[in-house]
PDB file of C-alpha atoms in Angstrom:
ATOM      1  CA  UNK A 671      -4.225 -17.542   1.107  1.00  0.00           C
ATOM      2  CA  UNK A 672      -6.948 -19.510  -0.713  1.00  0.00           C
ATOM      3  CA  UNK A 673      -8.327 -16.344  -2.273  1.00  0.00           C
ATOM      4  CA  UNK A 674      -7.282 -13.738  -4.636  1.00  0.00           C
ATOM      5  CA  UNK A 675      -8.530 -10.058  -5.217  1.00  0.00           C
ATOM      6  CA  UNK A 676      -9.276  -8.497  -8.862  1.00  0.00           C
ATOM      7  CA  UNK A 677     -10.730  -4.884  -8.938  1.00  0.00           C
ATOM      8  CA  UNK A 678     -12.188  -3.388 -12.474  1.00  0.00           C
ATOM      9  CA  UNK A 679     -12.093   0.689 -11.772  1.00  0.00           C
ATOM     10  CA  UNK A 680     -13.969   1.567 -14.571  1.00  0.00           C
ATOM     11  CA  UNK A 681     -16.825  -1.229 -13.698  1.00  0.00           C
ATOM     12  CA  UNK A 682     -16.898  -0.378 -10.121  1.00  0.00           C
ATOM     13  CA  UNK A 683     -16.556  -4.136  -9.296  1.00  0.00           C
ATOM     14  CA  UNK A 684     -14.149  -6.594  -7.736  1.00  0.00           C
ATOM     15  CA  UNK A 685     -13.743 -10.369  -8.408  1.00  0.00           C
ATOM     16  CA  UNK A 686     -13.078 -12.812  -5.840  1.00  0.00           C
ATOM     17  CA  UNK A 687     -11.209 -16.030  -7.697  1.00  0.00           C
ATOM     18  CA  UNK A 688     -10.716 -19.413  -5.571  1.00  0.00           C
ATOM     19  CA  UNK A 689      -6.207 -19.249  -5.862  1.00  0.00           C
ATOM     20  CA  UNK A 690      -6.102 -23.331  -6.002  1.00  0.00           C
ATOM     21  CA  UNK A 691      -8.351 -23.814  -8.824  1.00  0.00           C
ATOM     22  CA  UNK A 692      -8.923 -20.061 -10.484  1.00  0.00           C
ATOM     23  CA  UNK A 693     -12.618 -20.706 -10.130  1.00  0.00           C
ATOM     24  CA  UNK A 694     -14.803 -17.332 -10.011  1.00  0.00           C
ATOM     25  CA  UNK A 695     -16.537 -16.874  -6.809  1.00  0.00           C
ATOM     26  CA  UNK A 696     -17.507 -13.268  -6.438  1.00  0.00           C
ATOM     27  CA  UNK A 697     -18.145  -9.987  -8.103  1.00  0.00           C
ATOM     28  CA  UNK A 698     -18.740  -7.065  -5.520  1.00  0.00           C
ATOM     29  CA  UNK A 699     -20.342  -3.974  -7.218  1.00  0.00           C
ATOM     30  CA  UNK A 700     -20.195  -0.662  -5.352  1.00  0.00           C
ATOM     31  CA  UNK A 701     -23.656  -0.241  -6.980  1.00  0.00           C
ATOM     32  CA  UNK A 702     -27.349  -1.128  -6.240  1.00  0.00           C
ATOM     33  CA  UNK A 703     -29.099   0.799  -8.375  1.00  0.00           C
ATOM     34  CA  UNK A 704     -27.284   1.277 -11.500  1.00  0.00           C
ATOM     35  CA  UNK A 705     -24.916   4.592 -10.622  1.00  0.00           C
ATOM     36  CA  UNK A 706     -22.124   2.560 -11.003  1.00  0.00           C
ATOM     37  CA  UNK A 707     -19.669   5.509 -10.808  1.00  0.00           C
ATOM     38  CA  UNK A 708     -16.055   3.917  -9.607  1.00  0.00           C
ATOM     39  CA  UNK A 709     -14.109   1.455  -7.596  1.00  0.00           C
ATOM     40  CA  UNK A 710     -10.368   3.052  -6.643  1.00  0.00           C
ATOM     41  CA  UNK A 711      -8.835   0.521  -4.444  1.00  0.00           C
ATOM     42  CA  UNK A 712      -9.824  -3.035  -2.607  1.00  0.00           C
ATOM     43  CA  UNK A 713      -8.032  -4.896   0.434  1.00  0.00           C
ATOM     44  CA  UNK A 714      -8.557  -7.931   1.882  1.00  0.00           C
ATOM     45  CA  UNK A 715      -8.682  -7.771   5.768  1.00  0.00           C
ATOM     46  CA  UNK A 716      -5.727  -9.965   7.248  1.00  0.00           C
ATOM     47  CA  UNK A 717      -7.958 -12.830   8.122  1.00  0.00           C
ATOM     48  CA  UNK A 718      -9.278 -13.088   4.594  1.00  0.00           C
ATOM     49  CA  UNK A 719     -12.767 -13.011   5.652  1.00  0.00           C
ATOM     50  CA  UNK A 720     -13.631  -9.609   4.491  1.00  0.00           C
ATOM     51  CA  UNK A 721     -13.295  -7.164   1.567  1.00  0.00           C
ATOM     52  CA  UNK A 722     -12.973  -3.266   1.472  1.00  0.00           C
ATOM     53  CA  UNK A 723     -13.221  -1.425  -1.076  1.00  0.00           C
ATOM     54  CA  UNK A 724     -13.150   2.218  -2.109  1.00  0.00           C
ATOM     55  CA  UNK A 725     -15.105   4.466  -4.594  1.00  0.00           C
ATOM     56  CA  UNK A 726     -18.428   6.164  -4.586  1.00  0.00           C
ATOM     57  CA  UNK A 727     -18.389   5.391  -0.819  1.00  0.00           C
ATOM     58  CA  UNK A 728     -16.714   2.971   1.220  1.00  0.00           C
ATOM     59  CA  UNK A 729     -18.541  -0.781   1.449  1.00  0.00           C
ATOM     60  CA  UNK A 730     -17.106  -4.187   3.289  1.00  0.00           C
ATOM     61  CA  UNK A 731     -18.462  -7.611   1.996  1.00  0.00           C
ATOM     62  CA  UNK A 732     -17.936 -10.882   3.589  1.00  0.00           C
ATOM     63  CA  UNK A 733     -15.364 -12.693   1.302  1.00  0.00           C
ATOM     64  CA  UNK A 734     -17.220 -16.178   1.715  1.00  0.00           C
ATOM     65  CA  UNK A 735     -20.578 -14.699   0.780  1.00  0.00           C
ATOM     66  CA  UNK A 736     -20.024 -12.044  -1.153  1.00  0.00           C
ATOM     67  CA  UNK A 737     -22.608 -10.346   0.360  1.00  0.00           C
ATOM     68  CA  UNK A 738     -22.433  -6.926   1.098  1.00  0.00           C
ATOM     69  CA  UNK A 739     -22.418  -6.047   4.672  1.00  0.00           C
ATOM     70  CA  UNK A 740     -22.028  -2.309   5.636  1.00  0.00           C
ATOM     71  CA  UNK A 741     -20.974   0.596   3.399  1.00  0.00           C
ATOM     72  CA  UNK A 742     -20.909   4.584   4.685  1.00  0.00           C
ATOM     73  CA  UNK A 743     -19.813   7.574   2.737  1.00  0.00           C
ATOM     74  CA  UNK A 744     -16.149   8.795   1.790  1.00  0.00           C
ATOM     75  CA  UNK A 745     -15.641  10.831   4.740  1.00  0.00           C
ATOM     76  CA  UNK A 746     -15.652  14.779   3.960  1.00  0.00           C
ATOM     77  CA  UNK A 747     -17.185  14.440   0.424  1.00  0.00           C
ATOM     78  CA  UNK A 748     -13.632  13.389  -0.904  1.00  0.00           C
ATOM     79  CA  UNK A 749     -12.985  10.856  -3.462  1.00  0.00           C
ATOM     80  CA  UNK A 750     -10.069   9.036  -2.465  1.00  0.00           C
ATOM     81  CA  UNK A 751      -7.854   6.721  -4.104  1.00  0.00           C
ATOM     82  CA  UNK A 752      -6.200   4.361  -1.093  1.00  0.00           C
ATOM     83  CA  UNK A 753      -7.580   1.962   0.985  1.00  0.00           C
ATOM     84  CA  UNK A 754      -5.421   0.534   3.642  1.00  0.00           C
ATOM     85  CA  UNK A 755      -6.296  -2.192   6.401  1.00  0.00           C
ATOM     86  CA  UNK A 756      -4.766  -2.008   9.863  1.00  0.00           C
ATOM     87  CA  UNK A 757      -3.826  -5.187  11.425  1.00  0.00           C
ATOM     88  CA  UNK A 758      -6.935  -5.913  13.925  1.00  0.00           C
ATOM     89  CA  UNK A 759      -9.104  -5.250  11.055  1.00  0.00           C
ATOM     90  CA  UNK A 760     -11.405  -2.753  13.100  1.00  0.00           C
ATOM     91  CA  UNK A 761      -9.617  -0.224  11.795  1.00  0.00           C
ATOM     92  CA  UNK A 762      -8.966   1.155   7.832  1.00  0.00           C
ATOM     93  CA  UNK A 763      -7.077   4.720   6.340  1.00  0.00           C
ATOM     94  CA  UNK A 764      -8.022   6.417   3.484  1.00  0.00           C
ATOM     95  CA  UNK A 765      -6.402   8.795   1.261  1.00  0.00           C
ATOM     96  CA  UNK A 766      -4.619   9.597  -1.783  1.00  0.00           C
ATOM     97  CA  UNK A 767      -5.712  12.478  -4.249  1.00  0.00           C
ATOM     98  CA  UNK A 768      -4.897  14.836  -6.877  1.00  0.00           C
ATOM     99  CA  UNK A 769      -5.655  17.237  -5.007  1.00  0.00           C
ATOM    100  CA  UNK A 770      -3.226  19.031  -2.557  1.00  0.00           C
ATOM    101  CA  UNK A 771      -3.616  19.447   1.134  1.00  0.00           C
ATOM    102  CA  UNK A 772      -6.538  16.618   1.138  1.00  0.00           C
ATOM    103  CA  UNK A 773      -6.288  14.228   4.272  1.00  0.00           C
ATOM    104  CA  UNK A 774      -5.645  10.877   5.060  1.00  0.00           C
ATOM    105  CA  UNK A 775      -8.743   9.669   7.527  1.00  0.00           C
ATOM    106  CA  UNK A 776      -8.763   6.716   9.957  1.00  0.00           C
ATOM    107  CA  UNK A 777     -11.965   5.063  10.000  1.00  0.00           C
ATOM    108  CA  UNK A 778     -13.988   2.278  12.653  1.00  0.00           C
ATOM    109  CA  UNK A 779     -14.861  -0.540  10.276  1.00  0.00           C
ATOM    110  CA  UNK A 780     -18.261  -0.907  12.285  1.00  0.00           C
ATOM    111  CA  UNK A 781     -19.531   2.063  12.364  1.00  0.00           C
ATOM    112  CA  UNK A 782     -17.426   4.596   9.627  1.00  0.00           C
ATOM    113  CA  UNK A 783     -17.154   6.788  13.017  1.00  0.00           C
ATOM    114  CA  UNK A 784     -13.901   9.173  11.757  1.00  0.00           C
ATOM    115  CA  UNK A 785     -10.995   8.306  14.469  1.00  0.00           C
ATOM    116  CA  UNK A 786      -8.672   9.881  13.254  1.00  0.00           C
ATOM    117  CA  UNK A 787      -7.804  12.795  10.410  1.00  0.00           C
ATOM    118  CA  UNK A 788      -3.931  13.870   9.445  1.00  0.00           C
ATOM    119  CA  UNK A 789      -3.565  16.689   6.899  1.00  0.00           C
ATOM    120  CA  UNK A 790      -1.125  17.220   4.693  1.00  0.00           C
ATOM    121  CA  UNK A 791      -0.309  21.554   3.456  1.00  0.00           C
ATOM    122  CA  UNK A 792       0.941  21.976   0.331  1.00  0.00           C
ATOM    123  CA  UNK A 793       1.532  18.352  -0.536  1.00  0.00           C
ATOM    124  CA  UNK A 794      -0.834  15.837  -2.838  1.00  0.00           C
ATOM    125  CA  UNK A 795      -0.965  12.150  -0.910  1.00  0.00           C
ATOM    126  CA  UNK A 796       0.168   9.984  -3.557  1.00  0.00           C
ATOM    127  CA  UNK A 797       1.321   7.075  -1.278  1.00  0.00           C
ATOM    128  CA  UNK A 798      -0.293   5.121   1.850  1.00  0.00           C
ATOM    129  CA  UNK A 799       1.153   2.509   4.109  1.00  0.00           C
ATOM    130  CA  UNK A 800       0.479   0.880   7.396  1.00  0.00           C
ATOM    131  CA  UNK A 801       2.967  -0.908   8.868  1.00  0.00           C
ATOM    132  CA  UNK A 802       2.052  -4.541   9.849  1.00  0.00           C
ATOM    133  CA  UNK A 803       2.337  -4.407  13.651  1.00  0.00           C
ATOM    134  CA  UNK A 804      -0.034  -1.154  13.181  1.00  0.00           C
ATOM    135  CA  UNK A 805       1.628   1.302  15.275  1.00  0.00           C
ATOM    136  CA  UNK A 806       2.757   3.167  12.239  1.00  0.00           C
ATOM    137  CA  UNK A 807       1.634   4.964   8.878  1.00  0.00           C
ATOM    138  CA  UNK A 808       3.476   6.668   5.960  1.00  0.00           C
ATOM    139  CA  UNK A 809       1.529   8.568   3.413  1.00  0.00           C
ATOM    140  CA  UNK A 810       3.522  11.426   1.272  1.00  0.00           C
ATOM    141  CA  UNK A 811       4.210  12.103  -2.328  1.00  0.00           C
ATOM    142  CA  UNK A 812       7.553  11.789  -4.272  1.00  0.00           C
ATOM    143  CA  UNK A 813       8.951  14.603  -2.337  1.00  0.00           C
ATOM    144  CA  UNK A 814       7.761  14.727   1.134  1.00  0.00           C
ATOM    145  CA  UNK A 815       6.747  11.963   3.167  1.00  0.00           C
ATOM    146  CA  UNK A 816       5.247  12.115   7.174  1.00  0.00           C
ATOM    147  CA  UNK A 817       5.694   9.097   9.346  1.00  0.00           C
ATOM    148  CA  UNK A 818       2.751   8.849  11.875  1.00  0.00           C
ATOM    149  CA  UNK A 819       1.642   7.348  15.125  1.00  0.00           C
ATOM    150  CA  UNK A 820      -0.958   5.232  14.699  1.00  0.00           C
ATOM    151  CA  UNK A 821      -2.113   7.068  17.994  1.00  0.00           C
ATOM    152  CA  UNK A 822      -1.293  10.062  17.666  1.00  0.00           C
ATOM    153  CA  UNK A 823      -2.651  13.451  16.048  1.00  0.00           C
ATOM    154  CA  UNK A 824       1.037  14.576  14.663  1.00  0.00           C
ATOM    155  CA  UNK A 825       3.314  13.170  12.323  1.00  0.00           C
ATOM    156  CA  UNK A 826       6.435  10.996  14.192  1.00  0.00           C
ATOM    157  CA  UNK A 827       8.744  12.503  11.534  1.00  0.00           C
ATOM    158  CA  UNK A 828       8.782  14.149   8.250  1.00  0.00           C
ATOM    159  CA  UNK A 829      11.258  13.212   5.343  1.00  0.00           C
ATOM    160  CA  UNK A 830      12.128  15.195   2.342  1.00  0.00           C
ATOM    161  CA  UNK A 831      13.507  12.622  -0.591  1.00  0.00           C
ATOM    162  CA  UNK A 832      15.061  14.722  -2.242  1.00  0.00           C
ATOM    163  CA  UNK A 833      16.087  14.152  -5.845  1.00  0.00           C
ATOM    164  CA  UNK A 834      14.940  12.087  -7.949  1.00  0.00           C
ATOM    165  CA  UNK A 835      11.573  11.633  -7.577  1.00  0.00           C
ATOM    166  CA  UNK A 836      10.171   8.881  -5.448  1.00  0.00           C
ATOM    167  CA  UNK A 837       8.216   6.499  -7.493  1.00  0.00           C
ATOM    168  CA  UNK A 838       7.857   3.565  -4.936  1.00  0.00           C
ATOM    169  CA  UNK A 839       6.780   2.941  -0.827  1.00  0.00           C
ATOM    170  CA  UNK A 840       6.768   0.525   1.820  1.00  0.00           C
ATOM    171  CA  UNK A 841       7.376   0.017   5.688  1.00  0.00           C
ATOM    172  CA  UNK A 842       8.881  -2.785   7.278  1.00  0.00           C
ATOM    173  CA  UNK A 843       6.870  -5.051   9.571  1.00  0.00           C
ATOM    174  CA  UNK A 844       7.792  -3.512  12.680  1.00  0.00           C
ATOM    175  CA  UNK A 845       7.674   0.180  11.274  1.00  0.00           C
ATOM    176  CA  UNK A 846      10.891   0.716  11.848  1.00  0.00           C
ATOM    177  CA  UNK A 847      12.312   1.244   8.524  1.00  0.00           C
ATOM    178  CA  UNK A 848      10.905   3.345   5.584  1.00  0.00           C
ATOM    179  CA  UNK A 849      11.554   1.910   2.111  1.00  0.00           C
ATOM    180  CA  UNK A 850      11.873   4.423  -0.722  1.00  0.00           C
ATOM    181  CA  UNK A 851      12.391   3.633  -4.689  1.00  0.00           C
ATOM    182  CA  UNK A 852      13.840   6.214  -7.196  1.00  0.00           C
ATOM    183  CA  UNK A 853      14.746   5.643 -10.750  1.00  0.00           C
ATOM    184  CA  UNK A 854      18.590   5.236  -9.218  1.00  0.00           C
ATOM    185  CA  UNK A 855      17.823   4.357  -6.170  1.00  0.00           C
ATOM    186  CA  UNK A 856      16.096   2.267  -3.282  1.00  0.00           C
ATOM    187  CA  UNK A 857      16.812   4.163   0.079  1.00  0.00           C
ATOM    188  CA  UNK A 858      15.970   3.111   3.654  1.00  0.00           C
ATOM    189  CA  UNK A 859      14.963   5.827   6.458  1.00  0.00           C
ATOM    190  CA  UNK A 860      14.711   5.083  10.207  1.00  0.00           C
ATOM    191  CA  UNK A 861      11.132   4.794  11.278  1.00  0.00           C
ATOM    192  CA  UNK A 862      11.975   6.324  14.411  1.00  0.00           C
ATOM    193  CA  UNK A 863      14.288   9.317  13.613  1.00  0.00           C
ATOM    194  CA  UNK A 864      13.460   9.897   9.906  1.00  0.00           C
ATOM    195  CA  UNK A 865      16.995   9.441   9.275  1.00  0.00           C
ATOM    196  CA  UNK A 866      18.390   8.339   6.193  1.00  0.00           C
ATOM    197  CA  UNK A 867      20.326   4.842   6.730  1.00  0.00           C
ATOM    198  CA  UNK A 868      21.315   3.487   3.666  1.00  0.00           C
ATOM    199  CA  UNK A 869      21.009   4.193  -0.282  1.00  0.00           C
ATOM    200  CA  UNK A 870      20.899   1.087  -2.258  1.00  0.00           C
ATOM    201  CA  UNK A 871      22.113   2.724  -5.893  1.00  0.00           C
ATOM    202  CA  UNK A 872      20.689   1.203  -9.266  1.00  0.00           C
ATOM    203  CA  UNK A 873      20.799   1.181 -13.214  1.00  0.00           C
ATOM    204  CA  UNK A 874      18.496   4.137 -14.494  1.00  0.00           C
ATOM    205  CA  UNK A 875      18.193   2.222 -17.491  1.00  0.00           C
ATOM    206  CA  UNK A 876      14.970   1.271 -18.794  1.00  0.00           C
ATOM    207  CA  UNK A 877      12.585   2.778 -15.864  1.00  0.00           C
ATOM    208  CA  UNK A 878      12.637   2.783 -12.259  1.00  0.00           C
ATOM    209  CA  UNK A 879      13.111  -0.662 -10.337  1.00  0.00           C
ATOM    210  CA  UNK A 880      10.498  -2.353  -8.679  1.00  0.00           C
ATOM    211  CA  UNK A 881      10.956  -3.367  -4.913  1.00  0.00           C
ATOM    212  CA  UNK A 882       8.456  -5.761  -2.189  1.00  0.00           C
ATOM    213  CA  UNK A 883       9.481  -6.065   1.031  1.00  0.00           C
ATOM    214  CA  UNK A 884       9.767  -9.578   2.473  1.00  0.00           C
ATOM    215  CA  UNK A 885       8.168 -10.443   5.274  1.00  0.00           C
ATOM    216  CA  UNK A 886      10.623 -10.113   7.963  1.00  0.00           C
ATOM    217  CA  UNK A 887      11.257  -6.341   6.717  1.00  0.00           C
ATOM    218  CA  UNK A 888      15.260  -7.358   6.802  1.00  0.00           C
ATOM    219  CA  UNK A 889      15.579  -8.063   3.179  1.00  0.00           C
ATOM    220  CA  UNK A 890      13.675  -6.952  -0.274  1.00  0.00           C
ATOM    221  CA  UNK A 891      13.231  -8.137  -3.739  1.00  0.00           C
ATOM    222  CA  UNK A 892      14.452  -5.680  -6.050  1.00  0.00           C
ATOM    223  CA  UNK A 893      13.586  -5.619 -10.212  1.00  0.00           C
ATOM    224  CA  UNK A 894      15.530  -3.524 -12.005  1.00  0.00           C
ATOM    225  CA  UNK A 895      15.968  -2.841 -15.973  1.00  0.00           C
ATOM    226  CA  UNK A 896      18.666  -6.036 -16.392  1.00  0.00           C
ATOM    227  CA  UNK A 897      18.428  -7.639 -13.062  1.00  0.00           C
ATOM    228  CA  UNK A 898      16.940  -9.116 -10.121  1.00  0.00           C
ATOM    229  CA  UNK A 899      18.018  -9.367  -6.668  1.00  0.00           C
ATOM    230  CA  UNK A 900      17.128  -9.716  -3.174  1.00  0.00           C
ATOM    231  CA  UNK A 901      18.820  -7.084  -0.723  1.00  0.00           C
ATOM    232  CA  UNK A 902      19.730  -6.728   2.877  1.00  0.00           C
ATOM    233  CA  UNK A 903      17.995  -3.780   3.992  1.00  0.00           C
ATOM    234  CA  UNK A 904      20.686  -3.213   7.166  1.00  0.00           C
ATOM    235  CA  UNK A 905      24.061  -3.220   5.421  1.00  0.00           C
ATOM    236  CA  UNK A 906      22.759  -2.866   1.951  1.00  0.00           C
ATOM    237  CA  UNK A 907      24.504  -6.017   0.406  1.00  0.00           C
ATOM    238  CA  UNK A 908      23.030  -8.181  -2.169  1.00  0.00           C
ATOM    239  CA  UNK A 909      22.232 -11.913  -0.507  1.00  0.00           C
ATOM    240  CA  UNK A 910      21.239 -13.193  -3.922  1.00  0.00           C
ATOM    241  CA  UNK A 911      20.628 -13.342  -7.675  1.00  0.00           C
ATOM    242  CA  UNK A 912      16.971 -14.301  -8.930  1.00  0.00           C
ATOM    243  CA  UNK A 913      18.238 -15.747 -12.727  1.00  0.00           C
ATOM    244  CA  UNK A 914      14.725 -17.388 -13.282  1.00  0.00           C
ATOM    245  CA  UNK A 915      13.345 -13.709 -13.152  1.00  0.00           C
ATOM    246  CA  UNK A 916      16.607 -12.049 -14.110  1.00  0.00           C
ATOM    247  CA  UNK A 917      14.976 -11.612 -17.889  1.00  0.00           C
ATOM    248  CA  UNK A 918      11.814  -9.754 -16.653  1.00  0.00           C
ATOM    249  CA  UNK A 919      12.181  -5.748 -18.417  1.00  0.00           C
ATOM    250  CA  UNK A 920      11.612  -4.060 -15.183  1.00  0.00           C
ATOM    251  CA  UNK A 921       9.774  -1.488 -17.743  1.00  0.00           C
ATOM    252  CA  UNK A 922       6.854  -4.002 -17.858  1.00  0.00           C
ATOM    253  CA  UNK A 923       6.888  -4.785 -14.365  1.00  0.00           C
ATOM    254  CA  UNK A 924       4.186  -2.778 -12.740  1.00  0.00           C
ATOM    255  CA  UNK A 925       4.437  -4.371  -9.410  1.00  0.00           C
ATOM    256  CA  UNK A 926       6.122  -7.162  -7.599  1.00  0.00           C
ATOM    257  CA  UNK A 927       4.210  -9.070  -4.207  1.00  0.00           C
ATOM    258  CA  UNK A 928       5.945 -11.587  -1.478  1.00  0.00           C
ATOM    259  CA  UNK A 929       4.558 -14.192   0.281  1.00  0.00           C
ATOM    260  CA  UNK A 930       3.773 -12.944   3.910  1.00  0.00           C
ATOM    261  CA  UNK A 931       5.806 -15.727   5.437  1.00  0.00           C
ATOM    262  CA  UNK A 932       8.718 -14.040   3.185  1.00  0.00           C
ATOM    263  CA  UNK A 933       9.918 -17.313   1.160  1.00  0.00           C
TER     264      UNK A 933
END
């Protein structure tokens, strides 16, 4: 927690900053000899001492450094938009695209060796989660989503949203629940069945809400156009009013992050 992230897509660079005194430390560039093309996406591993990032191929730095350690292409020529770190940090999935029917791919760190690759027919992979015990992964768009096994070759389950579209995704620490946000709605699947448990309704006012999951996966913060709240995810009930953030438009909210400890 002493370091933050910045990534500049267009630059193909990210910026490590020191988070106690906002000094500079790093810029990673995906390039080395001036094709500077794009960075999509960077992670930090969970113990903070390494960087991924995503764009004209896939590179890791070490976070105290900044030097560059590895990098290896985008597997199967695609250009992918998500980059998501598994727990252990020896493993990472890519995905997200345009494009329909293109893959999400489980990669070794080490070596880029392809572990894993899930395909989606007839749907465009718009979102990409792993839960944090790492036994699970959602990836979907705003009308279908697939729950996998992080060891197995077929999805677990496969949900349909339904109506209205689904503009927001996360999964709870222990994968067992499936977070979904609408413009009226934040809704709550079983990880296990694919069943939906509970429908949290909003305000459609002013643009969709914005939701994080705290860290023990039993409650979330929720932004929406006039409020802000923080929810029980297991009997839907609101445990309590944020009024210091109450006055945030959740129109010009574009995202909303918890402490991992979940205070």
């Amino acid at each position: 927690g002493d370091r933050f992230l910045s990534v500049e897509a267009s630059a193909a660079c990210a910026h490590i900053w020191d988070a106690l005194t906002g000094r500079h430390l790093h810029t990673l560039s995906m390039s080395e000899d001036g094709d500077l093309g794009f960075m999509a996406d960077a992670k930090v591993f969970p113990d903070g001492g390494r960087v991924v990032a995503l764009g004209i191929y896939i590179a890791i730095w070490n976070a105290t450094s900044g030097r560059m350690m590895q990098h290896f292409g985008a597997p199967f020529g695609h250009d992918y938009l998500d980059v998501q770190v598994f727990p252990d940090g020896a493993r990472i999935a890519v995905g997200g695209s345009n494009n329909v029917g293109e893959p999400v791919v489980i990669l070794d760190v080490f070596s880029g060796r392809v572990l894993k690759v899930w395909r989606h027919r007839d749907v465009a992979i718009q979102f990409l989660q792993v839960a944090p015990c790492g036994t699970k992964v959602v990836s979907g768009s705003g009308t279908h989503l697939f729950i996998w096994s992080a060891i197995a070759d077929t999805p677990v389950q496969s949900i349909l949203p339904g109506s209205p579209w689904m503009s927001s995704l996360a999964i709870s620490r222990d994968g067992t629940r499936v977070v979904g946000g609408t413009a009226t709605q934040i809704r709550i699947w079983n990880g296990s069945t694919g069943t939906l448990s509970l429908a949290i309704h909003q305000s459609s006012r002013k643009g969709s809400p914005r939701f994080e999951l705290l860290g023990d996966g039993e409650r979330a913060v929720v932004i929406s156009p006039h409020e802000a709240n923080i929810w029980s995810m297991a009997s839907g009930r609101r445990l309590l009013r944020l009024a210091d953030i109450a006055a945030f438009p959740a129109a010009r909210v574009h995202a909303i992050k918890a402490s991992p400890c979940g205070r």
